[in-house]
Amino acid sequence: MDFFEAVHRRRSVRKFKRAKIPEEDITKIMEAGRAAPTDATLHLWSAVWIRDDTKKAEISRLINQPHVDEGSDFFVFVADLYRLRELLKFRNREIAKNKISLLLFAAIDAALAAENMALAATALGYGSCFIGAVQNAVAELIDMLKLPPLTYPLFGLVIGIPNEDPPQRPRLPLDMLFHKEEYRPYSDIQLDQAYQIMGKITRSGDWLRLLERYAGAEGYFNERGQVLVELLRKTGFT
Ligand SMILES: Cc1cc2nc3c(=O)[nH]c(=O)nc-3n(C[C@H](O)[C@H](O)[C@H](O)COP(=O)(O)O)c2cc1C
C-alpha cells in the first residue's frame, strides 16, 4: 500500500474478527515500531506484547475496552527508564536525578513507535486502535505485567482483523493545527467552525459534551492527573 493511502486509510477499529494475525506479520509490525526515531538514541520506551487470549481478556475487562479482547494482539507501551538505568549501571554510571524530561521524551518515543506500528498494520490490511484507557488501571497493569521500577504504562495498541469499516473521522482544519511562521490566536468564527466540524464525531452532535467529559474542570483527565502524580512517585519517576 502506498504511504499516503495507509495514512488516510487508518481508522480506529473497534470491532475485530476473533482470529489471530500470523506471527510473521506481527513481527513485521514490531519491526516498523523499532524503526521509529528515538531521542538521542536513548530508546526510552518498550512495549509488552500480549498475544495470550486469556490475559488479553483479563486486561480488556480491567480497562473496560471490549475491542482489546476481540483483537488478535495487544501492546502496552511503557515509558522505560529502567533499561536505561540498567545500561548506565552496567558501566558504573547513574541515571539523571531529575527524570521528568526523560518521561516527556519517553512518551514521544513510544507514540512514534506505536504510530509506525498502526500504519504498518493498516498497510498489511489489519485494523488497530490506540487505548489510552490503560491509564484507568495503571497500578493493576504494573502488577499484572511485572513492570519494574522506572517504567510506566502509557497507552495500549490493539491490532486485529477488522470486522467493521469505520468512516473517516473528522479533524480540525489545517489552519487551526498549523500556524505559519508564528502562532495566531483563534477567531470566534474558527472556534464555532471547530464545534460544527467535530460535532460529527459524537452521537449527540455536541462536541462540547465530549470535551467537558474528558478535559473539563471535573473531567477524566483532571482525575487521572491526581493519580498520575501519586503513581509517578511510587514508580520512581519523581
Ligand atoms: C493516545 C490515544 C488514546 C486513545 N484511547 C482510546 C481508548 O482508550 N479507547 C478507544 O476506543 N479509542 C481510543 N483512541 C482512539 C481515538 O478515539 C481516535 O483516534 C479518534 O477518535 C479519531 O478517530 P480515528 O483514529 O478513527 O481517526 C485513542 C487515541 C489516541 C491517540
PDB file of C-alpha atoms and ligand atoms in Angstrom:
ATOM      1  CA  MET A   1       0.000   0.000   0.000  1.00  0.00           C
ATOM      2  CA  ASP A   2       1.205   3.493  -0.867  1.00  0.00           C
ATOM      3  CA  PHE A   3       2.324   5.542   2.163  1.00  0.00           C
ATOM      4  CA  PHE A   4      -0.384   8.231   1.808  1.00  0.00           C
ATOM      5  CA  GLU A   5      -3.037   5.589   1.275  1.00  0.00           C
ATOM      6  CA  ALA A   6      -2.033   3.896   4.552  1.00  0.00           C
ATOM      7  CA  VAL A   7      -2.059   7.236   6.412  1.00  0.00           C
ATOM      8  CA  HIS A   8      -5.525   8.149   5.150  1.00  0.00           C
ATOM      9  CA  ARG A   9      -6.981   4.637   5.390  1.00  0.00           C
ATOM     10  CA  ARG A  10      -6.020   4.144   9.026  1.00  0.00           C
ATOM     11  CA  ARG A  11      -9.016   4.340  11.351  1.00  0.00           C
ATOM     12  CA  SER A  12      -9.586   3.378  14.928  1.00  0.00           C
ATOM     13  CA  VAL A  13     -11.136  -0.060  14.537  1.00  0.00           C
ATOM     14  CA  ARG A  14     -13.239  -1.260  17.486  1.00  0.00           C
ATOM     15  CA  LYS A  15     -14.752  -4.461  16.082  1.00  0.00           C
ATOM     16  CA  PHE A  16     -12.481  -7.380  15.235  1.00  0.00           C
ATOM     17  CA  LYS A  17     -12.947 -10.928  13.962  1.00  0.00           C
ATOM     18  CA  ARG A  18     -11.925 -13.453  16.597  1.00  0.00           C
ATOM     19  CA  ALA A  19      -8.913 -14.738  14.688  1.00  0.00           C
ATOM     20  CA  LYS A  20      -5.169 -14.465  15.094  1.00  0.00           C
ATOM     21  CA  ILE A  21      -2.831 -12.451  12.897  1.00  0.00           C
ATOM     22  CA  PRO A  22       0.102 -14.661  11.745  1.00  0.00           C
ATOM     23  CA  GLU A  23       3.154 -14.054  13.935  1.00  0.00           C
ATOM     24  CA  GLU A  24       5.286 -13.170  10.880  1.00  0.00           C
ATOM     25  CA  ASP A  25       3.014 -10.170  10.281  1.00  0.00           C
ATOM     26  CA  ILE A  26       3.187  -9.139  13.934  1.00  0.00           C
ATOM     27  CA  THR A  27       6.978  -9.292  13.659  1.00  0.00           C
ATOM     28  CA  LYS A  28       6.824  -7.002  10.594  1.00  0.00           C
ATOM     29  CA  ILE A  29       4.610  -4.606  12.557  1.00  0.00           C
ATOM     30  CA  MET A  30       7.025  -4.654  15.505  1.00  0.00           C
ATOM     31  CA  GLU A  31       9.942  -4.008  13.130  1.00  0.00           C
ATOM     32  CA  ALA A  32       8.083  -0.889  11.927  1.00  0.00           C
ATOM     33  CA  GLY A  33       7.869   0.241  15.578  1.00  0.00           C
ATOM     34  CA  ARG A  34      11.559  -0.438  16.087  1.00  0.00           C
ATOM     35  CA  ALA A  35      12.413   1.722  13.045  1.00  0.00           C
ATOM     36  CA  ALA A  36      10.852   4.845  14.596  1.00  0.00           C
ATOM     37  CA  PRO A  37      13.147   7.708  15.621  1.00  0.00           C
ATOM     38  CA  THR A  38      14.237   7.863  19.246  1.00  0.00           C
ATOM     39  CA  ASP A  39      15.572  10.907  21.058  1.00  0.00           C
ATOM     40  CA  ALA A  40      19.368  10.866  21.448  1.00  0.00           C
ATOM     41  CA  THR A  41      19.339   7.092  20.672  1.00  0.00           C
ATOM     42  CA  LEU A  42      18.025   6.555  24.213  1.00  0.00           C
ATOM     43  CA  HIS A  43      15.113   4.186  23.301  1.00  0.00           C
ATOM     44  CA  LEU A  44      13.035   5.466  26.199  1.00  0.00           C
ATOM     45  CA  TRP A  45      10.159   3.069  25.518  1.00  0.00           C
ATOM     46  CA  SER A  46       9.307  -0.574  25.447  1.00  0.00           C
ATOM     47  CA  ALA A  47       6.073  -2.440  24.890  1.00  0.00           C
ATOM     48  CA  VAL A  48       4.614  -5.541  26.490  1.00  0.00           C
ATOM     49  CA  TRP A  49       3.154  -7.724  23.728  1.00  0.00           C
ATOM     50  CA  ILE A  50       0.069  -9.632  24.840  1.00  0.00           C
ATOM     51  CA  ARG A  51      -0.942 -12.418  22.482  1.00  0.00           C
ATOM     52  CA  ASP A  52      -2.390 -14.778  25.066  1.00  0.00           C
ATOM     53  CA  ASP A  53      -6.194 -14.546  24.765  1.00  0.00           C
ATOM     54  CA  THR A  54      -6.900 -15.214  28.448  1.00  0.00           C
ATOM     55  CA  LYS A  55      -4.555 -12.462  29.579  1.00  0.00           C
ATOM     56  CA  LYS A  56      -5.887 -10.119  26.903  1.00  0.00           C
ATOM     57  CA  ALA A  57      -9.483 -10.768  28.046  1.00  0.00           C
ATOM     58  CA  GLU A  58      -8.474 -10.014  31.634  1.00  0.00           C
ATOM     59  CA  ILE A  59      -6.907  -6.682  30.633  1.00  0.00           C
ATOM     60  CA  SER A  60      -9.896  -5.869  28.435  1.00  0.00           C
ATOM     61  CA  ARG A  61     -12.242  -6.304  31.418  1.00  0.00           C
ATOM     62  CA  LEU A  62      -9.950  -4.363  33.707  1.00  0.00           C
ATOM     63  CA  ILE A  63      -9.885  -1.310  31.450  1.00  0.00           C
ATOM     64  CA  ASN A  64     -13.420  -1.778  30.095  1.00  0.00           C
ATOM     65  CA  GLN A  65     -12.416  -1.903  26.412  1.00  0.00           C
ATOM     66  CA  PRO A  66     -14.130  -4.919  24.767  1.00  0.00           C
ATOM     67  CA  HIS A  67     -12.225  -4.430  21.489  1.00  0.00           C
ATOM     68  CA  VAL A  68      -8.979  -5.325  23.298  1.00  0.00           C
ATOM     69  CA  ASP A  69     -10.455  -8.774  23.960  1.00  0.00           C
ATOM     70  CA  GLU A  70     -11.693  -9.153  20.358  1.00  0.00           C
ATOM     71  CA  GLY A  71      -8.402  -8.088  18.765  1.00  0.00           C
ATOM     72  CA  SER A  72      -5.589 -10.502  17.982  1.00  0.00           C
ATOM     73  CA  ASP A  73      -2.690  -8.793  19.755  1.00  0.00           C
ATOM     74  CA  PHE A  74      -2.374  -6.063  22.333  1.00  0.00           C
ATOM     75  CA  PHE A  75       0.664  -3.928  23.075  1.00  0.00           C
ATOM     76  CA  VAL A  76       1.038  -1.957  26.283  1.00  0.00           C
ATOM     77  CA  PHE A  77       3.514   0.848  25.623  1.00  0.00           C
ATOM     78  CA  VAL A  78       5.660   1.728  28.570  1.00  0.00           C
ATOM     79  CA  ALA A  79       7.867   4.705  29.396  1.00  0.00           C
ATOM     80  CA  ASP A  80      11.020   2.738  30.134  1.00  0.00           C
ATOM     81  CA  LEU A  81      13.814   4.354  32.108  1.00  0.00           C
ATOM     82  CA  TYR A  82      14.560   1.023  33.806  1.00  0.00           C
ATOM     83  CA  ARG A  83      16.508  -0.310  30.795  1.00  0.00           C
ATOM     84  CA  LEU A  84      18.411   2.971  30.550  1.00  0.00           C
ATOM     85  CA  ARG A  85      19.284   2.814  34.247  1.00  0.00           C
ATOM     86  CA  GLU A  86      20.453  -0.798  33.833  1.00  0.00           C
ATOM     87  CA  LEU A  87      22.619   0.185  30.843  1.00  0.00           C
ATOM     88  CA  LEU A  88      24.213   3.018  32.803  1.00  0.00           C
ATOM     89  CA  LYS A  89      24.605   0.861  35.931  1.00  0.00           C
ATOM     90  CA  PHE A  90      26.324  -1.823  33.840  1.00  0.00           C
ATOM     91  CA  ARG A  91      29.067   0.726  33.155  1.00  0.00           C
ATOM     92  CA  ASN A  92      29.036   2.099  36.710  1.00  0.00           C
ATOM     93  CA  ARG A  93      27.138   5.270  35.885  1.00  0.00           C
ATOM     94  CA  GLU A  94      23.968   6.791  37.357  1.00  0.00           C
ATOM     95  CA  ILE A  95      20.785   7.901  35.638  1.00  0.00           C
ATOM     96  CA  ALA A  96      19.654  11.558  35.845  1.00  0.00           C
ATOM     97  CA  LYS A  97      18.163  12.545  39.193  1.00  0.00           C
ATOM     98  CA  ASN A  98      15.501  14.696  37.561  1.00  0.00           C
ATOM     99  CA  LYS A  99      13.578  12.340  35.280  1.00  0.00           C
ATOM    100  CA  ILE A 100      10.631  14.494  34.230  1.00  0.00           C
ATOM    101  CA  SER A 101      12.119  15.496  30.902  1.00  0.00           C
ATOM    102  CA  LEU A 102      13.037  11.862  30.220  1.00  0.00           C
ATOM    103  CA  LEU A 103       9.417  10.927  30.890  1.00  0.00           C
ATOM    104  CA  LEU A 104       8.211  13.509  28.372  1.00  0.00           C
ATOM    105  CA  PHE A 105      10.542  12.166  25.703  1.00  0.00           C
ATOM    106  CA  ALA A 106       9.681   8.582  26.613  1.00  0.00           C
ATOM    107  CA  ALA A 107       6.046   9.373  25.781  1.00  0.00           C
ATOM    108  CA  ILE A 108       7.147  10.902  22.463  1.00  0.00           C
ATOM    109  CA  ASP A 109       9.379   7.908  21.577  1.00  0.00           C
ATOM    110  CA  ALA A 110       6.592   5.466  22.445  1.00  0.00           C
ATOM    111  CA  ALA A 111       3.976   7.363  20.426  1.00  0.00           C
ATOM    112  CA  LEU A 112       6.222   7.449  17.348  1.00  0.00           C
ATOM    113  CA  ALA A 113       6.876   3.709  17.539  1.00  0.00           C
ATOM    114  CA  ALA A 114       3.195   2.956  18.053  1.00  0.00           C
ATOM    115  CA  GLU A 115       2.039   5.119  15.143  1.00  0.00           C
ATOM    116  CA  ASN A 116       4.568   3.388  12.870  1.00  0.00           C
ATOM    117  CA  MET A 117       3.011   0.115  14.003  1.00  0.00           C
ATOM    118  CA  ALA A 118      -0.558   1.321  13.423  1.00  0.00           C
ATOM    119  CA  LEU A 119       0.388   2.378   9.883  1.00  0.00           C
ATOM    120  CA  ALA A 120       2.216  -0.898   9.226  1.00  0.00           C
ATOM    121  CA  ALA A 121      -0.862  -2.799  10.436  1.00  0.00           C
ATOM    122  CA  THR A 122      -3.060  -0.735   8.056  1.00  0.00           C
ATOM    123  CA  ALA A 123      -0.688  -1.374   5.144  1.00  0.00           C
ATOM    124  CA  LEU A 124      -0.954  -5.122   5.840  1.00  0.00           C
ATOM    125  CA  GLY A 125      -4.778  -4.936   5.866  1.00  0.00           C
ATOM    126  CA  TYR A 126      -5.258  -5.079   9.655  1.00  0.00           C
ATOM    127  CA  GLY A 127      -7.107  -2.725  11.989  1.00  0.00           C
ATOM    128  CA  SER A 128      -5.834  -1.069  15.140  1.00  0.00           C
ATOM    129  CA  CYS A 129      -6.913   1.208  17.955  1.00  0.00           C
ATOM    130  CA  PHE A 130      -4.876   3.187  20.448  1.00  0.00           C
ATOM    131  CA  ILE A 131      -6.014   2.566  24.033  1.00  0.00           C
ATOM    132  CA  GLY A 132      -5.460   5.414  26.461  1.00  0.00           C
ATOM    133  CA  ALA A 133      -7.824   3.636  28.850  1.00  0.00           C
ATOM    134  CA  VAL A 134      -4.803   1.751  30.231  1.00  0.00           C
ATOM    135  CA  GLN A 135      -4.492   4.862  32.373  1.00  0.00           C
ATOM    136  CA  ASN A 136      -7.576   3.671  34.269  1.00  0.00           C
ATOM    137  CA  ALA A 137      -5.699   0.673  35.653  1.00  0.00           C
ATOM    138  CA  VAL A 138      -2.043   1.657  35.880  1.00  0.00           C
ATOM    139  CA  ALA A 139      -1.402   0.097  39.301  1.00  0.00           C
ATOM    140  CA  GLU A 140      -3.079  -3.186  38.297  1.00  0.00           C
ATOM    141  CA  LEU A 141      -1.157  -3.347  34.996  1.00  0.00           C
ATOM    142  CA  ILE A 142       2.150  -2.724  36.768  1.00  0.00           C
ATOM    143  CA  ASP A 143       1.440  -5.841  38.886  1.00  0.00           C
ATOM    144  CA  MET A 144      -0.022  -7.968  36.108  1.00  0.00           C
ATOM    145  CA  LEU A 145       2.770  -7.247  33.611  1.00  0.00           C
ATOM    146  CA  LYS A 146       5.500  -7.337  36.290  1.00  0.00           C
ATOM    147  CA  LEU A 147       6.700  -3.869  35.313  1.00  0.00           C
ATOM    148  CA  PRO A 148       9.895  -2.937  37.191  1.00  0.00           C
ATOM    149  CA  PRO A 149      10.565   0.448  38.851  1.00  0.00           C
ATOM    150  CA  LEU A 150      11.195   3.340  36.442  1.00  0.00           C
ATOM    151  CA  THR A 151       8.632   2.000  33.975  1.00  0.00           C
ATOM    152  CA  TYR A 152       5.166   3.459  33.485  1.00  0.00           C
ATOM    153  CA  PRO A 153       2.324   2.215  31.260  1.00  0.00           C
ATOM    154  CA  LEU A 154       1.392   4.985  28.811  1.00  0.00           C
ATOM    155  CA  PHE A 155      -1.194   3.608  26.378  1.00  0.00           C
ATOM    156  CA  GLY A 156      -2.090   0.459  24.509  1.00  0.00           C
ATOM    157  CA  LEU A 157      -2.427  -0.513  20.858  1.00  0.00           C
ATOM    158  CA  VAL A 158      -4.787  -3.312  19.885  1.00  0.00           C
ATOM    159  CA  ILE A 159      -4.306  -4.881  16.457  1.00  0.00           C
ATOM    160  CA  GLY A 160      -6.625  -7.354  14.784  1.00  0.00           C
ATOM    161  CA  ILE A 161      -8.541  -8.466  11.744  1.00  0.00           C
ATOM    162  CA  PRO A 162     -11.189  -5.782  11.203  1.00  0.00           C
ATOM    163  CA  ASN A 163     -14.875  -6.657  11.412  1.00  0.00           C
ATOM    164  CA  GLU A 164     -16.044  -3.145  10.568  1.00  0.00           C
ATOM    165  CA  ASP A 165     -15.090  -0.460   8.082  1.00  0.00           C
ATOM    166  CA  PRO A 166     -15.466   2.799  10.001  1.00  0.00           C
ATOM    167  CA  PRO A 167     -15.829   6.099   8.157  1.00  0.00           C
ATOM    168  CA  GLN A 168     -13.015   8.628   8.174  1.00  0.00           C
ATOM    169  CA  ARG A 169     -13.384  10.699  11.357  1.00  0.00           C
ATOM    170  CA  PRO A 170     -13.227  14.491  11.190  1.00  0.00           C
ATOM    171  CA  ARG A 171     -10.208  16.555  12.174  1.00  0.00           C
ATOM    172  CA  LEU A 172      -9.760  20.244  12.895  1.00  0.00           C
ATOM    173  CA  PRO A 173      -8.948  22.254   9.758  1.00  0.00           C
ATOM    174  CA  LEU A 174      -5.341  22.631   8.676  1.00  0.00           C
ATOM    175  CA  ASP A 175      -5.234  26.337   9.636  1.00  0.00           C
ATOM    176  CA  MET A 176      -6.163  25.560  13.252  1.00  0.00           C
ATOM    177  CA  LEU A 177      -3.450  22.931  13.610  1.00  0.00           C
ATOM    178  CA  PHE A 178      -0.593  24.640  11.761  1.00  0.00           C
ATOM    179  CA  HIS A 179       0.439  28.227  12.443  1.00  0.00           C
ATOM    180  CA  LYS A 180       2.526  29.673   9.657  1.00  0.00           C
ATOM    181  CA  GLU A 181       5.658  31.443  10.922  1.00  0.00           C
ATOM    182  CA  GLU A 182       4.073  32.382  14.270  1.00  0.00           C
ATOM    183  CA  TYR A 183       1.207  31.350  16.497  1.00  0.00           C
ATOM    184  CA  ARG A 184      -2.115  33.025  15.704  1.00  0.00           C
ATOM    185  CA  PRO A 185      -4.931  33.070  18.294  1.00  0.00           C
ATOM    186  CA  TYR A 186      -8.265  31.664  17.144  1.00  0.00           C
ATOM    187  CA  SER A 187     -11.160  33.786  15.906  1.00  0.00           C
ATOM    188  CA  ASP A 188     -14.748  33.175  17.095  1.00  0.00           C
ATOM    189  CA  ILE A 189     -15.580  32.008  13.571  1.00  0.00           C
ATOM    190  CA  GLN A 190     -12.811  29.384  13.699  1.00  0.00           C
ATOM    191  CA  LEU A 191     -13.885  28.203  17.161  1.00  0.00           C
ATOM    192  CA  ASP A 192     -17.508  27.892  16.109  1.00  0.00           C
ATOM    193  CA  GLN A 193     -16.476  26.078  12.950  1.00  0.00           C
ATOM    194  CA  ALA A 194     -14.441  23.630  15.037  1.00  0.00           C
ATOM    195  CA  TYR A 195     -17.572  22.671  17.024  1.00  0.00           C
ATOM    196  CA  GLN A 196     -19.508  22.166  13.794  1.00  0.00           C
ATOM    197  CA  ILE A 197     -16.821  20.001  12.192  1.00  0.00           C
ATOM    198  CA  MET A 198     -16.053  17.909  15.254  1.00  0.00           C
ATOM    199  CA  GLY A 199     -19.708  17.554  16.305  1.00  0.00           C
ATOM    200  CA  LYS A 200     -19.976  14.874  13.619  1.00  0.00           C
ATOM    201  CA  ILE A 201     -17.736  12.549  15.637  1.00  0.00           C
ATOM    202  CA  THR A 202     -20.190  12.378  18.559  1.00  0.00           C
ATOM    203  CA  ARG A 203     -23.528  10.606  18.809  1.00  0.00           C
ATOM    204  CA  SER A 204     -25.229  13.709  20.219  1.00  0.00           C
ATOM    205  CA  GLY A 205     -23.596  16.031  17.669  1.00  0.00           C
ATOM    206  CA  ASP A 206     -22.316  18.099  20.585  1.00  0.00           C
ATOM    207  CA  TRP A 207     -18.501  18.072  20.765  1.00  0.00           C
ATOM    208  CA  LEU A 208     -18.568  20.282  23.856  1.00  0.00           C
ATOM    209  CA  ARG A 209     -20.036  17.415  25.899  1.00  0.00           C
ATOM    210  CA  LEU A 210     -17.102  15.219  24.880  1.00  0.00           C
ATOM    211  CA  LEU A 211     -14.512  17.928  25.577  1.00  0.00           C
ATOM    212  CA  GLU A 212     -16.029  18.536  29.008  1.00  0.00           C
ATOM    213  CA  ARG A 213     -16.260  14.846  29.888  1.00  0.00           C
ATOM    214  CA  TYR A 214     -12.575  14.343  29.168  1.00  0.00           C
ATOM    215  CA  ALA A 215     -10.869  17.677  29.699  1.00  0.00           C
ATOM    216  CA  GLY A 216     -13.350  19.862  31.603  1.00  0.00           C
ATOM    217  CA  ALA A 217     -12.863  21.106  35.170  1.00  0.00           C
ATOM    218  CA  GLU A 218     -14.256  17.856  36.600  1.00  0.00           C
ATOM    219  CA  GLY A 219     -13.308  15.640  33.658  1.00  0.00           C
ATOM    220  CA  TYR A 220     -11.403  12.329  33.419  1.00  0.00           C
ATOM    221  CA  PHE A 221      -8.062  13.992  32.828  1.00  0.00           C
ATOM    222  CA  ASN A 222      -8.433  16.024  35.995  1.00  0.00           C
ATOM    223  CA  GLU A 223      -8.913  12.812  37.997  1.00  0.00           C
ATOM    224  CA  ARG A 224      -6.175  10.977  36.114  1.00  0.00           C
ATOM    225  CA  GLY A 225      -3.721  13.786  36.789  1.00  0.00           C
ATOM    226  CA  GLN A 226      -4.084  13.274  40.530  1.00  0.00           C
ATOM    227  CA  VAL A 227      -3.486   9.515  40.224  1.00  0.00           C
ATOM    228  CA  LEU A 228      -0.534  10.142  37.876  1.00  0.00           C
ATOM    229  CA  VAL A 229       1.275  12.365  40.368  1.00  0.00           C
ATOM    230  CA  GLU A 230       0.989   9.712  43.062  1.00  0.00           C
ATOM    231  CA  LEU A 231       1.993   6.798  40.810  1.00  0.00           C
ATOM    232  CA  LEU A 232       4.984   8.647  39.353  1.00  0.00           C
ATOM    233  CA  ARG A 233       6.281   8.918  42.897  1.00  0.00           C
ATOM    234  CA  LYS A 234       5.747   5.190  43.534  1.00  0.00           C
ATOM    235  CA  THR A 235       7.409   4.128  40.267  1.00  0.00           C
ATOM    236  CA  GLY A 236      10.459   6.299  40.937  1.00  0.00           C
ATOM    237  CA  PHE A 237       9.955   8.936  38.227  1.00  0.00           C
ATOM    238  CA  THR A 238       9.592  11.783  40.719  1.00  0.00           C
TER     239      THR A 238
HETATM  240  C1  LIG B   1      -3.415   8.453  22.826  1.00  0.00           C
HETATM  241  C2  LIG B   1      -4.730   7.913  22.342  1.00  0.00           C
HETATM  242  C3  LIG B   1      -5.556   7.236  23.211  1.00  0.00           C
HETATM  243  C4  LIG B   1      -6.758   6.682  22.766  1.00  0.00           C
HETATM  244  N1  LIG B   1      -7.517   5.943  23.637  1.00  0.00           N
HETATM  245  C5  LIG B   1      -8.587   5.260  23.179  1.00  0.00           C
HETATM  246  C6  LIG B   1      -9.260   4.336  24.039  1.00  0.00           C
HETATM  247  O1  LIG B   1      -8.911   4.146  25.204  1.00  0.00           O
HETATM  248  N2  LIG B   1     -10.311   3.647  23.513  1.00  0.00           N
HETATM  249  C7  LIG B   1     -10.716   3.796  22.215  1.00  0.00           C
HETATM  250  O2  LIG B   1     -11.661   3.103  21.814  1.00  0.00           O
HETATM  251  N3  LIG B   1     -10.112   4.692  21.394  1.00  0.00           N
HETATM  252  C8  LIG B   1      -9.049   5.404  21.829  1.00  0.00           C
HETATM  253  N4  LIG B   1      -8.357   6.254  20.992  1.00  0.00           N
HETATM  254  C9  LIG B   1      -8.798   6.447  19.603  1.00  0.00           C
HETATM  255  C10 LIG B   1      -9.370   7.843  19.359  1.00  0.00           C
HETATM  256  O3  LIG B   1     -10.635   7.929  19.955  1.00  0.00           O
HETATM  257  C11 LIG B   1      -9.419   8.086  17.837  1.00  0.00           C
HETATM  258  O4  LIG B   1      -8.108   8.115  17.328  1.00  0.00           O
HETATM  259  C12 LIG B   1     -10.131   9.378  17.470  1.00  0.00           C
HETATM  260  O5  LIG B   1     -11.478   9.325  17.858  1.00  0.00           O
HETATM  261  C13 LIG B   1     -10.070   9.643  15.962  1.00  0.00           C
HETATM  262  O6  LIG B   1     -10.580   8.548  15.236  1.00  0.00           O
HETATM  263  P1  LIG B   1      -9.688   7.791  14.132  1.00  0.00           P
HETATM  264  O7  LIG B   1      -8.487   7.211  14.823  1.00  0.00           O
HETATM  265  O8  LIG B   1     -10.578   6.703  13.552  1.00  0.00           O
HETATM  266  O9  LIG B   1      -9.308   8.793  13.091  1.00  0.00           O
HETATM  267  C14 LIG B   1      -7.169   6.849  21.413  1.00  0.00           C
HETATM  268  C15 LIG B   1      -6.320   7.566  20.534  1.00  0.00           C
HETATM  269  C16 LIG B   1      -5.124   8.074  20.985  1.00  0.00           C
HETATM  270  C17 LIG B   1      -4.231   8.798  20.009  1.00  0.00           C
END
